């Protein structure tokens, strides 16, 4: 499973990239706004270009337009920023039309805000490179987000779509484990959760004990 980081915070992206495990980045308008607030300045396009330089893998940025023409125009502009750009379009009628147009121009599209499996099927049929089911936001309303991912993986397994299942709105390590067990192609993970994945109390205690024992017989 590929690991993406779900943030526009360039310090977090550099730290995650330094681990040597980072395959890509996903951003959204809320994450970019948060990064501009953290810096106290900046424009979305500048921050996005910076992220594309830090990480060679796919970097998703979302269109803001709600209409087809606007999405296609913005998508082409975003795609011009760097060769590793993926254009994020929401799962709406206009978003699906824009996905078809942009993907036919060889622009990779990540169809976002997916909350049920048939939306994912429609996005795959429109030519999406990625579909982003939001698991945490479904869990928030007492609907099991991971059941949706299981259904998408099953449906895609019946056909030969090149579309990758990118599990988004990940909130905790169990979401990551479940995504991997289901065979999702990608999980996009906030930095805080990436750090949680690295730590286990028994690993820490084990190191302390080994170090203490070794010190008994070494100078
Ligand atoms: O990848 C989508 C993600 O940014 C949304 O996460 O936690 O705001 O639902 P969240």
Coordinates of C-alpha atoms and ligand atoms in Angstrom, one line a residue:
X1 CA 0.0 0.0 0.0
X2 CA 1.3 3.4 -0.9
X3 CA 1.5 6.0 1.9
X4 CA 0.6 9.6 1.2
X5 CA 0.5 12.5 3.7
X6 CA -2.7 14.4 4.0
X7 CA -1.5 18.0 4.7
X8 CA -0.2 21.2 3.0
X9 CA 2.1 21.9 5.9
X10 CA 5.6 21.8 4.3
X11 CA 7.4 21.2 7.6
X12 CA 5.3 18.0 8.1
X13 CA 5.8 17.0 4.5
X14 CA 9.6 17.4 4.8
X15 CA 9.6 15.4 8.0
X16 CA 7.5 12.6 6.6
X17 CA 9.6 12.5 3.4
X18 CA 12.8 12.2 5.5
X19 CA 11.4 8.8 6.8
X20 CA 11.8 7.5 3.2
X21 CA 8.3 6.1 3.2
X22 CA 6.4 8.9 1.5
X23 CA 4.8 8.1 -1.9
X24 CA 2.7 11.2 -2.4
X25 CA 0.7 14.1 -0.9
X26 CA -3.0 15.1 -0.8
X27 CA -4.1 18.6 -0.1
X28 CA -7.5 20.2 -0.1
X29 CA -8.6 23.9 0.2
X30 CA -9.0 23.6 4.0
X31 CA -5.5 22.2 4.4
X32 CA -4.0 24.9 2.2
X33 CA -5.9 27.6 4.1
X34 CA -4.4 26.2 7.3
X35 CA -0.9 26.3 5.9
X36 CA -1.3 29.9 4.8
X37 CA -2.5 30.7 8.3
X38 CA 0.5 28.9 9.9
X39 CA 2.9 30.9 7.7
X40 CA 0.9 34.2 8.0
X41 CA 1.3 34.7 4.3
X42 CA 1.5 33.0 0.9
X43 CA -0.7 31.9 -1.9
X44 CA -2.1 28.5 -2.6
X45 CA -0.3 28.1 -5.9
X46 CA 3.1 28.9 -4.3
X47 CA 2.7 26.5 -1.5
X48 CA 1.5 23.8 -3.9
X49 CA 4.5 24.3 -6.2
X50 CA 6.8 24.0 -3.2
X51 CA 5.1 20.7 -2.2
X52 CA 5.6 19.3 -5.7
X53 CA 9.3 20.0 -5.4
X54 CA 9.6 18.3 -2.1
X55 CA 7.8 15.1 -3.1
X56 CA 8.3 13.5 -6.5
X57 CA 5.2 11.3 -6.2
X58 CA 1.6 12.4 -7.0
X59 CA 0.5 15.6 -5.3
X60 CA -3.2 16.3 -5.3
X61 CA -4.7 19.9 -5.4
X62 CA -8.4 20.6 -5.6
X63 CA -10.3 22.8 -8.0
X64 CA -12.4 25.4 -6.4
X65 CA -14.9 26.0 -9.3
X66 CA -18.3 24.3 -9.0
X67 CA -19.1 24.4 -12.8
X68 CA -17.7 22.2 -15.5
X69 CA -15.9 24.9 -17.5
X70 CA -14.4 26.4 -14.4
X71 CA -13.2 23.0 -13.2
X72 CA -11.5 22.2 -16.5
X73 CA -9.9 25.6 -16.7
X74 CA -8.6 25.4 -13.1
X75 CA -7.6 21.8 -13.6
X76 CA -5.4 22.7 -16.6
X77 CA -3.8 25.5 -14.7
X78 CA -3.0 23.3 -11.7
X79 CA -1.7 20.6 -13.9
X80 CA 0.7 23.2 -15.4
X81 CA 2.4 23.7 -12.0
X82 CA 4.4 20.5 -12.1
X83 CA 4.6 17.1 -13.8
X84 CA 3.6 15.2 -10.6
X85 CA 0.3 17.1 -10.1
X86 CA -3.0 15.3 -9.7
X87 CA -6.1 17.5 -10.0
X88 CA -8.8 16.8 -7.4
X89 CA -12.4 17.1 -8.6
X90 CA -15.4 16.6 -6.3
X91 CA -17.9 13.8 -7.1
X92 CA -20.6 16.0 -8.7
X93 CA -22.1 15.9 -12.2
X94 CA -19.7 18.7 -13.3
X95 CA -16.8 17.0 -11.5
X96 CA -17.4 13.8 -13.4
X97 CA -17.6 15.6 -16.7
X98 CA -14.4 17.5 -15.9
X99 CA -12.7 14.2 -14.9
X100 CA -13.5 12.8 -18.3
X101 CA -12.2 15.8 -20.1
X102 CA -9.0 16.2 -18.0
X103 CA -8.2 12.5 -18.1
X104 CA -8.5 12.5 -21.9
X105 CA -5.9 15.2 -21.9
X106 CA -3.6 12.9 -19.8
X107 CA -4.1 15.0 -16.7
X108 CA -4.4 12.7 -13.7
X109 CA -7.6 13.3 -11.6
X110 CA -8.4 12.3 -8.0
X111 CA -12.1 12.3 -7.6
X112 CA -12.8 13.4 -4.0
X113 CA -15.6 13.5 -1.5
X114 CA -16.8 10.0 -2.2
X115 CA -19.2 8.5 0.4
X116 CA -20.6 5.4 -1.3
X117 CA -19.3 2.7 -3.6
X118 CA -21.3 3.5 -6.7
X119 CA -19.9 7.1 -6.7
X120 CA -16.4 5.4 -6.9
X121 CA -17.6 3.2 -9.8
X122 CA -18.8 6.3 -11.7
X123 CA -15.5 8.1 -11.1
X124 CA -13.5 5.1 -12.3
X125 CA -15.7 5.0 -15.4
X126 CA -15.0 8.7 -16.0
X127 CA -11.3 8.0 -16.1
X128 CA -10.1 8.9 -12.6
X129 CA -6.6 8.0 -11.6
X130 CA -7.6 7.9 -8.0
X131 CA -10.9 7.8 -6.0
X132 CA -10.9 9.2 -2.5
X133 CA -13.5 7.6 -0.2
X134 CA -13.7 9.7 3.1
X135 CA -13.8 7.1 5.9
X136 CA -13.5 9.4 8.9
X137 CA -16.4 11.6 7.9
X138 CA -18.7 8.6 7.5
X139 CA -17.6 7.3 10.9
X140 CA -18.5 10.7 12.2
X141 CA -22.2 10.1 11.3
X142 CA -22.2 6.5 12.6
X143 CA -21.8 4.9 9.1
X144 CA -18.8 2.6 8.9
X145 CA -16.4 4.2 6.5
X146 CA -14.3 1.1 6.0
X147 CA -17.3 -0.9 4.8
X148 CA -17.5 1.6 1.9
X149 CA -13.8 0.9 1.2
X150 CA -14.4 -2.9 1.3
X151 CA -17.2 -2.5 -1.2
X152 CA -15.2 -0.3 -3.6
X153 CA -12.2 -2.7 -3.5
X154 CA -14.7 -5.6 -4.2
X155 CA -16.4 -3.7 -7.1
X156 CA -13.1 -2.6 -8.7
X157 CA -11.8 -6.2 -8.4
X158 CA -14.7 -7.3 -10.7
X159 CA -13.4 -5.1 -13.5
X160 CA -10.1 -3.9 -15.0
X161 CA -10.0 -0.2 -14.0
X162 CA -6.6 1.4 -13.6
X163 CA -8.2 3.7 -10.9
X164 CA -6.5 3.4 -7.5
X165 CA -8.5 3.4 -4.3
X166 CA -7.1 6.1 -2.1
X167 CA -8.4 6.0 1.5
X168 CA -8.9 9.5 2.8
X169 CA -10.2 11.2 5.9
X170 CA -8.0 8.8 7.9
X171 CA -8.1 9.7 11.6
X172 CA -6.3 6.9 13.4
X173 CA -3.9 3.9 13.0
X174 CA -6.8 1.4 12.8
X175 CA -8.0 3.1 9.6
X176 CA -4.5 2.5 8.2
X177 CA -4.5 -1.1 9.2
X178 CA -8.0 -1.7 7.8
X179 CA -7.1 0.0 4.5
X180 CA -4.1 -2.3 4.2
X181 CA -6.1 -5.4 5.1
X182 CA -8.6 -4.5 2.5
X183 CA -5.9 -4.1 -0.2
X184 CA -6.5 -0.4 -0.8
X185 CA -3.9 1.0 -3.1
X186 CA -3.2 4.2 -1.1
X187 CA -3.9 5.6 2.4
X188 CA -3.4 9.3 2.8
X189 CA -2.6 10.0 6.4
X190 CA -2.3 13.2 8.6
X191 CA 1.2 13.7 10.1
X192 CA 0.0 13.1 13.6
X193 CA -1.3 9.6 12.7
X194 CA 1.9 8.8 10.8
X195 CA 3.8 9.5 14.1
X196 CA 1.3 7.3 16.0
X197 CA 2.0 4.5 13.5
X198 CA 5.7 4.6 14.4
X199 CA 5.4 4.2 18.2
X200 CA 4.6 1.2 20.4
X201 CA 5.2 1.3 24.1
X202 CA 6.6 -2.2 24.1
X203 CA 9.2 -1.2 21.5
X204 CA 10.2 1.8 23.8
X205 CA 10.4 -0.5 26.9
X206 CA 12.3 -3.1 24.9
X207 CA 15.0 -0.7 23.9
X208 CA 15.3 0.7 27.4
X209 CA 15.7 -2.9 28.8
X210 CA 18.3 -3.9 26.1
X211 CA 20.2 -0.7 26.7
X212 CA 20.2 -1.2 30.5
X213 CA 21.3 -4.8 30.2
X214 CA 24.1 -4.1 27.7
X215 CA 25.5 -1.3 30.0
X216 CA 26.1 -4.0 32.7
X217 CA 28.8 -5.6 30.7
X218 CA 30.2 -2.9 28.5
X219 CA 32.5 -0.1 29.4
Ligands
LIG1 O1 -8.1 13.5 2.5 C1 -9.3 14.2 2.9 C2 -9.1 14.7 4.2 O2 -8.3 15.8 4.2 C3 -10.3 15.0 4.9 O3 -10.0 14.6 6.2 O4 -10.3 14.6 8.6 O5 -11.1 16.6 7.3 O6 -12.3 14.4 7.2 P1 -11.0 15.1 7.4

